[in-house]
Amino acid sequence: MNIVPTEDILKKTITFVKQTLANAEGGHDWFHIERVYKNSMLIAKSEPVDEFVVALGALLHDIADSKFYNGDESIGPKLAREFLFKQNVDSAIIEHVVQIIKNISFKSGLEGKQKFKSAELDVVQDADRLDAIGAIGIARTFNYGGFKNRAIYNPEIPPNLNMTKEAYKASTAPTINHFYEKLLLLKDKMNTKTGKSLAVKRHEFMQAYLQQFYAEWNGKV
């Protein structure tokens, strides 16, 4: 078997992801992947991890997000496995990347316990969560809400703070509820020191945004 240099594999992976997500929803497109990749590599500098695994995990983590495939969580791992196999990536690395994809999501944690753990997963998960909060997180949240034709806010529909994984996947609640059901919870779920540090400012920005939102909604400003 020919050993392909890691840089060549990463270049091919980037091309594959760009092509696969060419028509993706704006919050889960190539630019989301690129931000997660950059933040992953930033966090990885302070963690004892395999940076190649981190890079591949970040680039492939949303190659087929289940929310765009009728909830099917098997497609993303399958696509990633097939692609990496064709690049002659070591089988242990492929399996590690596949496990990152399977376990990275917020909803996976709603089952009560995470089935797979690794330092590399911690890094990519933190980077993905950082992109879900702050100014970009707010933009992505409302973009997806519009994509699904959801109400922006309805005072008569309170957030559900005790959702199961299945209830979370099936939710059609107003977009503002998502702040309480996920986004505001992420700061305290960061795994790494760098991730926790970066999350603070983004969390505070969301809190300020919501304060302004309610003031405007209620005609107070």
PDB file of N, CA and C in Angstrom, residues 76-173:
ATOM      1  N   GLY A  76     -23.273  10.284   7.292  1.00  0.00           N
ATOM      2  CA  GLY A  76     -22.020  11.011   7.460  1.00  0.00           C
ATOM      3  C   GLY A  76     -20.832  10.101   7.727  1.00  0.00           C
ATOM      4  N   PRO A  77     -20.920   9.236   8.755  1.00  0.00           N
ATOM      5  CA  PRO A  77     -19.823   8.309   9.014  1.00  0.00           C
ATOM      6  C   PRO A  77     -19.503   7.416   7.819  1.00  0.00           C
ATOM      7  N   LYS A  78     -20.534   6.976   7.100  1.00  0.00           N
ATOM      8  CA  LYS A  78     -20.338   6.100   5.934  1.00  0.00           C
ATOM      9  C   LYS A  78     -19.575   6.838   4.832  1.00  0.00           C
ATOM     10  N   LEU A  79     -19.985   8.066   4.521  1.00  0.00           N
ATOM     11  CA  LEU A  79     -19.303   8.846   3.484  1.00  0.00           C
ATOM     12  C   LEU A  79     -17.848   9.105   3.855  1.00  0.00           C
ATOM     13  N   ALA A  80     -17.625   9.455   5.121  1.00  0.00           N
ATOM     14  CA  ALA A  80     -16.267   9.746   5.575  1.00  0.00           C
ATOM     15  C   ALA A  80     -15.389   8.501   5.498  1.00  0.00           C
ATOM     16  N   ARG A  81     -15.933   7.370   5.940  1.00  0.00           N
ATOM     17  CA  ARG A  81     -15.172   6.114   5.914  1.00  0.00           C
ATOM     18  C   ARG A  81     -14.778   5.743   4.491  1.00  0.00           C
ATOM     19  N   GLU A  82     -15.733   5.840   3.579  1.00  0.00           N
ATOM     20  CA  GLU A  82     -15.473   5.474   2.184  1.00  0.00           C
ATOM     21  C   GLU A  82     -14.422   6.391   1.562  1.00  0.00           C
ATOM     22  N   PHE A  83     -14.542   7.691   1.842  1.00  0.00           N
ATOM     23  CA  PHE A  83     -13.584   8.643   1.275  1.00  0.00           C
ATOM     24  C   PHE A  83     -12.181   8.385   1.813  1.00  0.00           C
ATOM     25  N   LEU A  84     -12.031   8.234   3.119  1.00  0.00           N
ATOM     26  CA  LEU A  84     -10.709   8.047   3.724  1.00  0.00           C
ATOM     27  C   LEU A  84     -10.086   6.718   3.306  1.00  0.00           C
ATOM     28  N   PHE A  85     -10.923   5.698   3.128  1.00  0.00           N
ATOM     29  CA  PHE A  85     -10.424   4.403   2.664  1.00  0.00           C
ATOM     30  C   PHE A  85      -9.802   4.548   1.272  1.00  0.00           C
ATOM     31  N   LYS A  86     -10.452   5.318   0.411  1.00  0.00           N
ATOM     32  CA  LYS A  86      -9.937   5.538  -0.953  1.00  0.00           C
ATOM     33  C   LYS A  86      -8.624   6.312  -0.949  1.00  0.00           C
ATOM     34  N   GLN A  87      -8.376   7.064   0.138  1.00  0.00           N
ATOM     35  CA  GLN A  87      -7.120   7.830   0.235  1.00  0.00           C
ATOM     36  C   GLN A  87      -6.009   7.023   0.920  1.00  0.00           C
ATOM     37  N   ASN A  88      -6.283   5.755   1.178  1.00  0.00           N
ATOM     38  CA  ASN A  88      -5.315   4.864   1.838  1.00  0.00           C
ATOM     39  C   ASN A  88      -4.914   5.353   3.235  1.00  0.00           C
ATOM     40  N   VAL A  89      -5.851   5.970   3.922  1.00  0.00           N
ATOM     41  CA  VAL A  89      -5.598   6.394   5.307  1.00  0.00           C
ATOM     42  C   VAL A  89      -5.579   5.161   6.203  1.00  0.00           C
ATOM     43  N   ASP A  90      -4.709   5.170   7.182  1.00  0.00           N
ATOM     44  CA  ASP A  90      -4.585   4.054   8.121  1.00  0.00           C
ATOM     45  C   ASP A  90      -5.945   3.726   8.750  1.00  0.00           C
ATOM     46  N   SER A  91      -6.245   2.450   8.877  1.00  0.00           N
ATOM     47  CA  SER A  91      -7.565   2.015   9.356  1.00  0.00           C
ATOM     48  C   SER A  91      -7.877   2.528  10.763  1.00  0.00           C
ATOM     49  N   ALA A  92      -6.859   2.621  11.623  1.00  0.00           N
ATOM     50  CA  ALA A  92      -7.085   3.110  12.987  1.00  0.00           C
ATOM     51  C   ALA A  92      -7.475   4.587  12.970  1.00  0.00           C
ATOM     52  N   ILE A  93      -6.872   5.345  12.080  1.00  0.00           N
ATOM     53  CA  ILE A  93      -7.206   6.763  11.943  1.00  0.00           C
ATOM     54  C   ILE A  93      -8.620   6.913  11.388  1.00  0.00           C
ATOM     55  N   ILE A  94      -8.957   6.099  10.400  1.00  0.00           N
ATOM     56  CA  ILE A  94     -10.312   6.155   9.839  1.00  0.00           C
ATOM     57  C   ILE A  94     -11.346   5.902  10.923  1.00  0.00           C
ATOM     58  N   GLU A  95     -11.111   4.871  11.728  1.00  0.00           N
ATOM     59  CA  GLU A  95     -12.075   4.531  12.776  1.00  0.00           C
ATOM     60  C   GLU A  95     -12.192   5.655  13.800  1.00  0.00           C
ATOM     61  N   HIS A  96     -11.071   6.291  14.126  1.00  0.00           N
ATOM     62  CA  HIS A  96     -11.080   7.393  15.085  1.00  0.00           C
ATOM     63  C   HIS A  96     -11.897   8.567  14.534  1.00  0.00           C
ATOM     64  N   VAL A  97     -11.685   8.904  13.280  1.00  0.00           N
ATOM     65  CA  VAL A  97     -12.416  10.006  12.648  1.00  0.00           C
ATOM     66  C   VAL A  97     -13.916   9.692  12.593  1.00  0.00           C
ATOM     67  N   VAL A  98     -14.250   8.467  12.257  1.00  0.00           N
ATOM     68  CA  VAL A  98     -15.654   8.056  12.201  1.00  0.00           C
ATOM     69  C   VAL A  98     -16.310   8.194  13.578  1.00  0.00           C
ATOM     70  N   GLN A  99     -15.588   7.830  14.616  1.00  0.00           N
ATOM     71  CA  GLN A  99     -16.131   7.958  15.973  1.00  0.00           C
ATOM     72  C   GLN A  99     -16.313   9.419  16.363  1.00  0.00           C
ATOM     73  N   ILE A 100     -15.427  10.285  15.913  1.00  0.00           N
ATOM     74  CA  ILE A 100     -15.594  11.719  16.161  1.00  0.00           C
ATOM     75  C   ILE A 100     -16.886  12.202  15.517  1.00  0.00           C
ATOM     76  N   ILE A 101     -17.118  11.816  14.275  1.00  0.00           N
ATOM     77  CA  ILE A 101     -18.324  12.229  13.562  1.00  0.00           C
ATOM     78  C   ILE A 101     -19.577  11.713  14.268  1.00  0.00           C
ATOM     79  N   LYS A 102     -19.528  10.489  14.750  1.00  0.00           N
ATOM     80  CA  LYS A 102     -20.684   9.883  15.404  1.00  0.00           C
ATOM     81  C   LYS A 102     -21.009  10.511  16.755  1.00  0.00           C
ATOM     82  N   ASN A 103     -20.006  11.064  17.418  1.00  0.00           N
ATOM     83  CA  ASN A 103     -20.185  11.495  18.798  1.00  0.00           C
ATOM     84  C   ASN A 103     -20.044  12.999  19.038  1.00  0.00           C
ATOM     85  N   ILE A 104     -19.858  13.774  17.988  1.00  0.00           N
ATOM     86  CA  ILE A 104     -19.578  15.197  18.168  1.00  0.00           C
ATOM     87  C   ILE A 104     -20.807  16.026  18.537  1.00  0.00           C
ATOM     88  N   SER A 105     -21.977  15.597  18.128  1.00  0.00           N
ATOM     89  CA  SER A 105     -23.147  16.469  18.216  1.00  0.00           C
ATOM     90  C   SER A 105     -23.656  16.664  19.635  1.00  0.00           C
ATOM     91  N   PHE A 106     -24.319  17.791  19.830  1.00  0.00           N
ATOM     92  CA  PHE A 106     -24.945  18.124  21.114  1.00  0.00           C
ATOM     93  C   PHE A 106     -26.002  17.092  21.474  1.00  0.00           C
ATOM     94  N   LYS A 107     -26.786  16.678  20.487  1.00  0.00           N
ATOM     95  CA  LYS A 107     -27.882  15.754  20.764  1.00  0.00           C
ATOM     96  C   LYS A 107     -27.386  14.398  21.236  1.00  0.00           C
ATOM     97  N   SER A 108     -26.156  14.026  20.837  1.00  0.00           N
ATOM     98  CA  SER A 108     -25.600  12.751  21.296  1.00  0.00           C
ATOM     99  C   SER A 108     -25.443  12.736  22.808  1.00  0.00           C
ATOM    100  N   GLY A 109     -25.111  13.902  23.371  1.00  0.00           N
ATOM    101  CA  GLY A 109     -24.949  14.011  24.821  1.00  0.00           C
ATOM    102  C   GLY A 109     -26.255  13.946  25.576  1.00  0.00           C
ATOM    103  N   LEU A 110     -27.387  14.123  24.887  1.00  0.00           N
ATOM    104  CA  LEU A 110     -28.687  14.079  25.549  1.00  0.00           C
ATOM    105  C   LEU A 110     -29.079  12.664  25.947  1.00  0.00           C
ATOM    106  N   GLU A 111     -28.348  11.679  25.462  1.00  0.00           N
ATOM    107  CA  GLU A 111     -28.645  10.295  25.816  1.00  0.00           C
ATOM    108  C   GLU A 111     -28.133   9.935  27.197  1.00  0.00           C
ATOM    109  N   GLY A 112     -27.409  10.867  27.816  1.00  0.00           N
ATOM    110  CA  GLY A 112     -26.956  10.649  29.184  1.00  0.00           C
ATOM    111  C   GLY A 112     -25.499  10.279  29.311  1.00  0.00           C
ATOM    112  N   LYS A 113     -24.947   9.656  28.306  1.00  0.00           N
ATOM    113  CA  LYS A 113     -23.535   9.316  28.337  1.00  0.00           C
ATOM    114  C   LYS A 113     -22.971   9.279  26.924  1.00  0.00           C
ATOM    115  N   GLN A 114     -21.751   9.751  26.799  1.00  0.00           N
ATOM    116  CA  GLN A 114     -21.089   9.756  25.499  1.00  0.00           C
ATOM    117  C   GLN A 114     -20.424   8.407  25.284  1.00  0.00           C
ATOM    118  N   LYS A 115     -20.695   7.792  24.148  1.00  0.00           N
ATOM    119  CA  LYS A 115     -20.239   6.427  23.914  1.00  0.00           C
ATOM    120  C   LYS A 115     -18.746   6.333  23.618  1.00  0.00           C
ATOM    121  N   PHE A 116     -18.170   7.406  23.119  1.00  0.00           N
ATOM    122  CA  PHE A 116     -16.755   7.391  22.728  1.00  0.00           C
ATOM    123  C   PHE A 116     -16.088   8.646  23.239  1.00  0.00           C
ATOM    124  N   LYS A 117     -14.856   8.514  23.722  1.00  0.00           N
ATOM    125  CA  LYS A 117     -14.130   9.673  24.224  1.00  0.00           C
ATOM    126  C   LYS A 117     -12.699   9.651  23.707  1.00  0.00           C
ATOM    127  N   SER A 118     -12.197  10.826  23.349  1.00  0.00           N
ATOM    128  CA  SER A 118     -10.787  10.975  22.998  1.00  0.00           C
ATOM    129  C   SER A 118     -10.433  12.446  23.073  1.00  0.00           C
ATOM    130  N   ALA A 119      -9.161  12.723  23.225  1.00  0.00           N
ATOM    131  CA  ALA A 119      -8.704  14.114  23.276  1.00  0.00           C
ATOM    132  C   ALA A 119      -8.985  14.813  21.953  1.00  0.00           C
ATOM    133  N   GLU A 120      -8.895  14.069  20.858  1.00  0.00           N
ATOM    134  CA  GLU A 120      -9.160  14.642  19.544  1.00  0.00           C
ATOM    135  C   GLU A 120     -10.639  15.017  19.390  1.00  0.00           C
ATOM    136  N   LEU A 121     -11.524  14.159  19.871  1.00  0.00           N
ATOM    137  CA  LEU A 121     -12.950  14.481  19.864  1.00  0.00           C
ATOM    138  C   LEU A 121     -13.207  15.731  20.696  1.00  0.00           C
ATOM    139  N   ASP A 122     -12.579  15.838  21.858  1.00  0.00           N
ATOM    140  CA  ASP A 122     -12.754  17.012  22.720  1.00  0.00           C
ATOM    141  C   ASP A 122     -12.435  18.303  21.969  1.00  0.00           C
ATOM    142  N   VAL A 123     -11.350  18.276  21.211  1.00  0.00           N
ATOM    143  CA  VAL A 123     -10.911  19.472  20.469  1.00  0.00           C
ATOM    144  C   VAL A 123     -11.907  19.836  19.378  1.00  0.00           C
ATOM    145  N   VAL A 124     -12.279  18.867  18.551  1.00  0.00           N
ATOM    146  CA  VAL A 124     -13.186  19.155  17.435  1.00  0.00           C
ATOM    147  C   VAL A 124     -14.571  19.531  17.956  1.00  0.00           C
ATOM    148  N   GLN A 125     -14.990  18.885  19.007  1.00  0.00           N
ATOM    149  CA  GLN A 125     -16.297  19.203  19.598  1.00  0.00           C
ATOM    150  C   GLN A 125     -16.321  20.637  20.129  1.00  0.00           C
ATOM    151  N   ASP A 126     -15.259  21.054  20.792  1.00  0.00           N
ATOM    152  CA  ASP A 126     -15.182  22.434  21.275  1.00  0.00           C
ATOM    153  C   ASP A 126     -15.216  23.424  20.120  1.00  0.00           C
ATOM    154  N   ALA A 127     -14.485  23.137  19.065  1.00  0.00           N
ATOM    155  CA  ALA A 127     -14.459  24.034  17.900  1.00  0.00           C
ATOM    156  C   ALA A 127     -15.834  24.128  17.254  1.00  0.00           C
ATOM    157  N   ASP A 128     -16.526  23.008  17.165  1.00  0.00           N
ATOM    158  CA  ASP A 128     -17.871  22.990  16.586  1.00  0.00           C
ATOM    159  C   ASP A 128     -18.840  23.769  17.467  1.00  0.00           C
ATOM    160  N   ARG A 129     -18.701  23.619  18.768  1.00  0.00           N
ATOM    161  CA  ARG A 129     -19.577  24.333  19.692  1.00  0.00           C
ATOM    162  C   ARG A 129     -19.295  25.834  19.691  1.00  0.00           C
ATOM    163  N   LEU A 130     -18.052  26.211  19.509  1.00  0.00           N
ATOM    164  CA  LEU A 130     -17.734  27.633  19.418  1.00  0.00           C
ATOM    165  C   LEU A 130     -18.444  28.272  18.228  1.00  0.00           C
ATOM    166  N   ASP A 131     -18.587  27.530  17.145  1.00  0.00           N
ATOM    167  CA  ASP A 131     -19.243  28.074  15.956  1.00  0.00           C
ATOM    168  C   ASP A 131     -20.757  28.125  16.117  1.00  0.00           C
ATOM    169  N   ALA A 132     -21.258  27.510  17.186  1.00  0.00           N
ATOM    170  CA  ALA A 132     -22.696  27.515  17.459  1.00  0.00           C
ATOM    171  C   ALA A 132     -23.097  28.653  18.399  1.00  0.00           C
ATOM    172  N   ILE A 133     -22.119  29.394  18.926  1.00  0.00           N
ATOM    173  CA  ILE A 133     -22.423  30.470  19.865  1.00  0.00           C
ATOM    174  C   ILE A 133     -21.783  31.775  19.387  1.00  0.00           C
ATOM    175  N   GLY A 134     -22.060  32.855  20.109  1.00  0.00           N
ATOM    176  CA  GLY A 134     -21.525  34.151  19.714  1.00  0.00           C
ATOM    177  C   GLY A 134     -22.264  34.725  18.519  1.00  0.00           C
ATOM    178  N   ALA A 135     -21.657  35.711  17.856  1.00  0.00           N
ATOM    179  CA  ALA A 135     -22.290  36.401  16.731  1.00  0.00           C
ATOM    180  C   ALA A 135     -22.600  35.442  15.581  1.00  0.00           C
ATOM    181  N   ILE A 136     -21.640  34.584  15.252  1.00  0.00           N
ATOM    182  CA  ILE A 136     -21.865  33.630  14.166  1.00  0.00           C
ATOM    183  C   ILE A 136     -22.909  32.598  14.571  1.00  0.00           C
ATOM    184  N   GLY A 137     -22.863  32.174  15.807  1.00  0.00           N
ATOM    185  CA  GLY A 137     -23.861  31.217  16.293  1.00  0.00           C
ATOM    186  C   GLY A 137     -25.274  31.770  16.173  1.00  0.00           C
ATOM    187  N   ILE A 138     -25.450  33.039  16.510  1.00  0.00           N
ATOM    188  CA  ILE A 138     -26.760  33.675  16.381  1.00  0.00           C
ATOM    189  C   ILE A 138     -27.192  33.697  14.920  1.00  0.00           C
ATOM    190  N   ALA A 139     -26.275  34.093  14.034  1.00  0.00           N
ATOM    191  CA  ALA A 139     -26.593  34.143  12.605  1.00  0.00           C
ATOM    192  C   ALA A 139     -26.979  32.761  12.085  1.00  0.00           C
ATOM    193  N   ARG A 140     -26.227  31.747  12.471  1.00  0.00           N
ATOM    194  CA  ARG A 140     -26.510  30.389  12.021  1.00  0.00           C
ATOM    195  C   ARG A 140     -27.868  29.904  12.540  1.00  0.00           C
ATOM    196  N   THR A 141     -28.176  30.253  13.774  1.00  0.00           N
ATOM    197  CA  THR A 141     -29.425  29.808  14.391  1.00  0.00           C
ATOM    198  C   THR A 141     -30.636  30.372  13.663  1.00  0.00           C
ATOM    199  N   PHE A 142     -30.609  31.658  13.369  1.00  0.00           N
ATOM    200  CA  PHE A 142     -31.741  32.257  12.669  1.00  0.00           C
ATOM    201  C   PHE A 142     -31.781  31.850  11.201  1.00  0.00           C
ATOM    202  N   ASN A 143     -30.623  31.599  10.626  1.00  0.00           N
ATOM    203  CA  ASN A 143     -30.590  31.113   9.246  1.00  0.00           C
ATOM    204  C   ASN A 143     -31.280  29.753   9.152  1.00  0.00           C
ATOM    205  N   TYR A 144     -30.978  28.868  10.089  1.00  0.00           N
ATOM    206  CA  TYR A 144     -31.590  27.542  10.077  1.00  0.00           C
ATOM    207  C   TYR A 144     -33.082  27.628  10.396  1.00  0.00           C
ATOM    208  N   GLY A 145     -33.438  28.518  11.337  1.00  0.00           N
ATOM    209  CA  GLY A 145     -34.851  28.701  11.658  1.00  0.00           C
ATOM    210  C   GLY A 145     -35.642  29.156  10.452  1.00  0.00           C
ATOM    211  N   GLY A 146     -35.052  30.070   9.673  1.00  0.00           N
ATOM    212  CA  GLY A 146     -35.705  30.511   8.445  1.00  0.00           C
ATOM    213  C   GLY A 146     -35.775  29.405   7.415  1.00  0.00           C
ATOM    214  N   PHE A 147     -34.711  28.630   7.318  1.00  0.00           N
ATOM    215  CA  PHE A 147     -34.650  27.498   6.399  1.00  0.00           C
ATOM    216  C   PHE A 147     -35.769  26.502   6.690  1.00  0.00           C
ATOM    217  N   LYS A 148     -36.114  26.348   7.981  1.00  0.00           N
ATOM    218  CA  LYS A 148     -37.166  25.419   8.403  1.00  0.00           C
ATOM    219  C   LYS A 148     -38.513  26.113   8.592  1.00  0.00           C
ATOM    220  N   ASN A 149     -38.572  27.404   8.233  1.00  0.00           N
ATOM    221  CA  ASN A 149     -39.800  28.193   8.338  1.00  0.00           C
ATOM    222  C   ASN A 149     -40.365  28.209   9.755  1.00  0.00           C
ATOM    223  N   ARG A 150     -39.499  28.365  10.736  1.00  0.00           N
ATOM    224  CA  ARG A 150     -39.929  28.407  12.139  1.00  0.00           C
ATOM    225  C   ARG A 150     -40.189  29.840  12.585  1.00  0.00           C
ATOM    226  N   ALA A 151     -41.045  29.984  13.577  1.00  0.00           N
ATOM    227  CA  ALA A 151     -41.290  31.299  14.163  1.00  0.00           C
ATOM    228  C   ALA A 151     -40.000  31.804  14.805  1.00  0.00           C
ATOM    229  N   ILE A 152     -39.811  33.115  14.791  1.00  0.00           N
ATOM    230  CA  ILE A 152     -38.646  33.687  15.474  1.00  0.00           C
ATOM    231  C   ILE A 152     -38.805  33.528  16.980  1.00  0.00           C
ATOM    232  N   TYR A 153     -40.003  33.876  17.473  1.00  0.00           N
ATOM    233  CA  TYR A 153     -40.255  33.831  18.914  1.00  0.00           C
ATOM    234  C   TYR A 153     -41.753  33.746  19.139  1.00  0.00           C
ATOM    235  N   ASN A 154     -42.149  32.991  20.128  1.00  0.00           N
ATOM    236  CA  ASN A 154     -43.549  32.928  20.548  1.00  0.00           C
ATOM    237  C   ASN A 154     -43.569  32.819  22.064  1.00  0.00           C
ATOM    238  N   PRO A 155     -43.972  33.897  22.748  1.00  0.00           N
ATOM    239  CA  PRO A 155     -43.965  33.891  24.217  1.00  0.00           C
ATOM    240  C   PRO A 155     -44.815  32.785  24.833  1.00  0.00           C
ATOM    241  N   GLU A 156     -45.742  32.247  24.054  1.00  0.00           N
ATOM    242  CA  GLU A 156     -46.631  31.209  24.580  1.00  0.00           C
ATOM    243  C   GLU A 156     -46.022  29.805  24.484  1.00  0.00           C
ATOM    244  N   ILE A 157     -44.861  29.702  23.840  1.00  0.00           N
ATOM    245  CA  ILE A 157     -44.192  28.397  23.730  1.00  0.00           C
ATOM    246  C   ILE A 157     -42.866  28.461  24.481  1.00  0.00           C
ATOM    247  N   PRO A 158     -42.821  27.973  25.719  1.00  0.00           N
ATOM    248  CA  PRO A 158     -41.593  28.054  26.508  1.00  0.00           C
ATOM    249  C   PRO A 158     -40.554  27.042  26.048  1.00  0.00           C
ATOM    250  N   PRO A 159     -39.281  27.310  26.319  1.00  0.00           N
ATOM    251  CA  PRO A 159     -38.228  26.337  25.989  1.00  0.00           C
ATOM    252  C   PRO A 159     -38.431  25.037  26.756  1.00  0.00           C
ATOM    253  N   ASN A 160     -38.046  23.943  26.152  1.00  0.00           N
ATOM    254  CA  ASN A 160     -38.090  22.636  26.799  1.00  0.00           C
ATOM    255  C   ASN A 160     -36.676  22.305  27.265  1.00  0.00           C
ATOM    256  N   LEU A 161     -36.442  22.372  28.553  1.00  0.00           N
ATOM    257  CA  LEU A 161     -35.098  22.192  29.091  1.00  0.00           C
ATOM    258  C   LEU A 161     -34.778  20.758  29.481  1.00  0.00           C
ATOM    259  N   ASN A 162     -35.704  19.843  29.184  1.00  0.00           N
ATOM    260  CA  ASN A 162     -35.481  18.435  29.552  1.00  0.00           C
ATOM    261  C   ASN A 162     -35.760  17.505  28.377  1.00  0.00           C
ATOM    262  N   MET A 163     -35.282  17.884  27.225  1.00  0.00           N
ATOM    263  CA  MET A 163     -35.548  17.089  26.034  1.00  0.00           C
ATOM    264  C   MET A 163     -34.677  15.841  25.947  1.00  0.00           C
ATOM    265  N   THR A 164     -35.284  14.784  25.437  1.00  0.00           N
ATOM    266  CA  THR A 164     -34.518  13.601  25.054  1.00  0.00           C
ATOM    267  C   THR A 164     -33.895  13.868  23.689  1.00  0.00           C
ATOM    268  N   LYS A 165     -33.020  12.975  23.276  1.00  0.00           N
ATOM    269  CA  LYS A 165     -32.403  13.111  21.955  1.00  0.00           C
ATOM    270  C   LYS A 165     -33.457  13.124  20.856  1.00  0.00           C
ATOM    271  N   GLU A 166     -34.441  12.235  20.943  1.00  0.00           N
ATOM    272  CA  GLU A 166     -35.471  12.151  19.907  1.00  0.00           C
ATOM    273  C   GLU A 166     -36.353  13.389  19.893  1.00  0.00           C
ATOM    274  N   ALA A 167     -36.675  13.915  21.071  1.00  0.00           N
ATOM    275  CA  ALA A 167     -37.488  15.131  21.150  1.00  0.00           C
ATOM    276  C   ALA A 167     -36.726  16.314  20.573  1.00  0.00           C
ATOM    277  N   TYR A 168     -35.430  16.357  20.835  1.00  0.00           N
ATOM    278  CA  TYR A 168     -34.594  17.434  20.298  1.00  0.00           C
ATOM    279  C   TYR A 168     -34.584  17.390  18.773  1.00  0.00           C
ATOM    280  N   LYS A 169     -34.424  16.195  18.222  1.00  0.00           N
ATOM    281  CA  LYS A 169     -34.380  16.044  16.769  1.00  0.00           C
ATOM    282  C   LYS A 169     -35.718  16.411  16.125  1.00  0.00           C
ATOM    283  N   ALA A 170     -36.825  16.172  16.836  1.00  0.00           N
ATOM    284  CA  ALA A 170     -38.151  16.391  16.269  1.00  0.00           C
ATOM    285  C   ALA A 170     -38.698  17.789  16.545  1.00  0.00           C
ATOM    286  N   SER A 171     -37.988  18.577  17.322  1.00  0.00           N
ATOM    287  CA  SER A 171     -38.500  19.882  17.737  1.00  0.00           C
ATOM    288  C   SER A 171     -38.744  20.830  16.568  1.00  0.00           C
ATOM    289  N   THR A 172     -39.850  21.566  16.640  1.00  0.00           N
ATOM    290  CA  THR A 172     -40.164  22.615  15.671  1.00  0.00           C
ATOM    291  C   THR A 172     -40.379  23.948  16.400  1.00  0.00           C
ATOM    292  N   ALA A 173     -39.804  24.073  17.569  1.00  0.00           N
ATOM    293  CA  ALA A 173     -40.008  25.247  18.415  1.00  0.00           C
ATOM    294  C   ALA A 173     -39.443  26.522  17.790  1.00  0.00           C
TER     295      ALA A 173
END
